[in-house]
């Protein structure tokens, strides 16, 4: 992550939030871009344990979470806290744009 410059990130945010009124609609626009472009599923390590990221969700309290699983266990993990694998999955630049938007 961190491969895009500020101008590129701002342009992506503008693209995702062009018709958005207010913070929640902007969040929804960014969530939609991540949902459309993030290459799923992918694996990553969380606290040294390999998990599979199978999806993303927007919680009622306004957080974007990844839907992670390992064996029969499932756990949502905030997308801002999720360590991405190297190389990062396709579409992860939208996560970078979201991180930039959050500040």
Short mmCIF file of C-alpha atoms in Angstrom, two decimals:
data_model
loop_
_atom_site.label_atom_id
_atom_site.label_comp_id
_atom_site.label_asym_id
_atom_site.label_seq_id
_atom_site.Cartn_x
_atom_site.Cartn_y
_atom_site.Cartn_z
CA UNK A 1 0.00 0.00 0.00
CA UNK A 2 1.03 3.62 -0.21
CA UNK A 3 1.83 3.42 -3.92
CA UNK A 4 -0.54 6.18 -5.03
CA UNK A 5 0.10 9.87 -4.62
CA UNK A 6 -2.23 12.26 -2.86
CA UNK A 7 -3.61 13.66 -6.13
CA UNK A 8 -4.47 10.15 -7.37
CA UNK A 9 -6.15 9.28 -4.08
CA UNK A 10 -8.14 12.52 -4.10
CA UNK A 11 -9.27 11.81 -7.68
CA UNK A 12 -10.45 8.33 -6.68
CA UNK A 13 -12.32 9.77 -3.68
CA UNK A 14 -13.94 12.36 -5.94
CA UNK A 15 -15.00 9.60 -8.33
CA UNK A 16 -16.55 7.55 -5.51
CA UNK A 17 -18.32 10.48 -3.86
CA UNK A 18 -19.36 12.61 -6.84
CA UNK A 19 -23.10 12.44 -6.10
CA UNK A 20 -22.79 12.04 -2.33
CA UNK A 21 -24.43 14.43 0.10
CA UNK A 22 -23.02 14.12 3.57
CA UNK A 23 -20.50 11.83 5.21
CA UNK A 24 -22.65 8.65 5.20
CA UNK A 25 -23.28 8.87 1.45
CA UNK A 26 -19.56 9.44 0.88
CA UNK A 27 -18.81 6.36 2.99
CA UNK A 28 -21.34 4.38 0.99
CA UNK A 29 -19.74 5.51 -2.28
CA UNK A 30 -16.30 4.37 -1.12
CA UNK A 31 -17.72 1.08 0.17
CA UNK A 32 -19.34 0.48 -3.22
CA UNK A 33 -16.04 1.07 -5.05
CA UNK A 34 -14.21 -1.33 -2.74
CA UNK A 35 -16.97 -3.92 -3.13
CA UNK A 36 -16.90 -3.60 -6.94
CA UNK A 37 -13.13 -3.71 -7.38
CA UNK A 38 -11.55 -5.74 -4.58
CA UNK A 39 -10.39 -9.13 -5.82
CA UNK A 40 -12.01 -11.69 -3.52
CA UNK A 41 -11.33 -14.09 -2.01
CA UNK A 42 -7.73 -13.59 -0.88
CA UNK A 43 -5.68 -14.81 2.04
CA UNK A 44 -3.75 -12.75 4.56
CA UNK A 45 -2.32 -13.18 8.04
CA UNK A 46 -4.04 -11.76 11.11
CA UNK A 47 -2.02 -12.07 14.33
CA UNK A 48 0.12 -14.70 12.64
CA UNK A 49 -2.83 -16.84 11.55
CA UNK A 50 -3.78 -17.23 7.90
CA UNK A 51 -7.37 -16.22 7.14
CA UNK A 52 -9.40 -15.99 3.97
CA UNK A 53 -11.12 -12.70 3.22
CA UNK A 54 -14.37 -13.69 1.52
CA UNK A 55 -16.25 -10.39 1.43
CA UNK A 56 -16.81 -6.96 2.85
CA UNK A 57 -19.73 -5.34 4.62
CA UNK A 58 -20.89 -1.94 5.79
CA UNK A 59 -22.00 -2.14 9.42
CA UNK A 60 -24.95 -0.17 10.83
CA UNK A 61 -22.50 1.96 12.85
CA UNK A 62 -20.71 3.05 9.65
CA UNK A 63 -17.63 0.82 9.58
CA UNK A 64 -16.37 -1.11 6.58
CA UNK A 65 -15.41 -4.61 7.69
CA UNK A 66 -13.90 -7.59 5.94
CA UNK A 67 -15.59 -10.96 6.34
CA UNK A 68 -12.78 -13.35 7.27
CA UNK A 69 -12.86 -17.09 7.81
CA UNK A 70 -10.57 -19.90 8.89
CA UNK A 71 -11.91 -23.41 8.95
CA UNK A 72 -15.45 -23.15 10.27
CA UNK A 73 -14.85 -19.91 12.16
CA UNK A 74 -15.84 -16.48 10.85
CA UNK A 75 -14.85 -13.06 12.11
CA UNK A 76 -15.43 -9.52 10.80
CA UNK A 77 -12.27 -7.41 10.90
CA UNK A 78 -12.25 -3.67 10.25
CA UNK A 79 -10.81 -2.95 6.84
CA UNK A 80 -8.57 -0.27 8.36
CA UNK A 81 -7.04 -2.88 10.70
CA UNK A 82 -6.64 -5.63 8.09
CA UNK A 83 -3.04 -6.29 7.05
CA UNK A 84 -2.93 -6.84 3.30
CA UNK A 85 -0.79 -9.56 1.77
CA UNK A 86 2.14 -8.86 -0.54
CA UNK A 87 1.33 -8.56 -3.33
CA UNK A 88 -1.94 -6.85 -2.42
CA UNK A 89 -5.10 -8.11 -4.10
CA UNK A 90 -6.50 -6.45 -7.18
CA UNK A 91 -8.52 -3.36 -6.32
CA UNK A 92 -6.74 -2.71 -3.02
CA UNK A 93 -6.06 0.84 -4.19
CA UNK A 94 -9.67 1.56 -3.18
CA UNK A 95 -8.80 0.54 0.38
CA UNK A 96 -5.91 3.00 0.19
CA UNK A 97 -8.31 5.72 -1.02
CA UNK A 98 -10.68 4.91 1.85
CA UNK A 99 -7.81 5.11 4.37
CA UNK A 100 -6.87 8.50 2.91
CA UNK A 101 -10.50 9.70 3.16
CA UNK A 102 -10.73 8.62 6.80
CA UNK A 103 -7.55 10.55 7.49
#
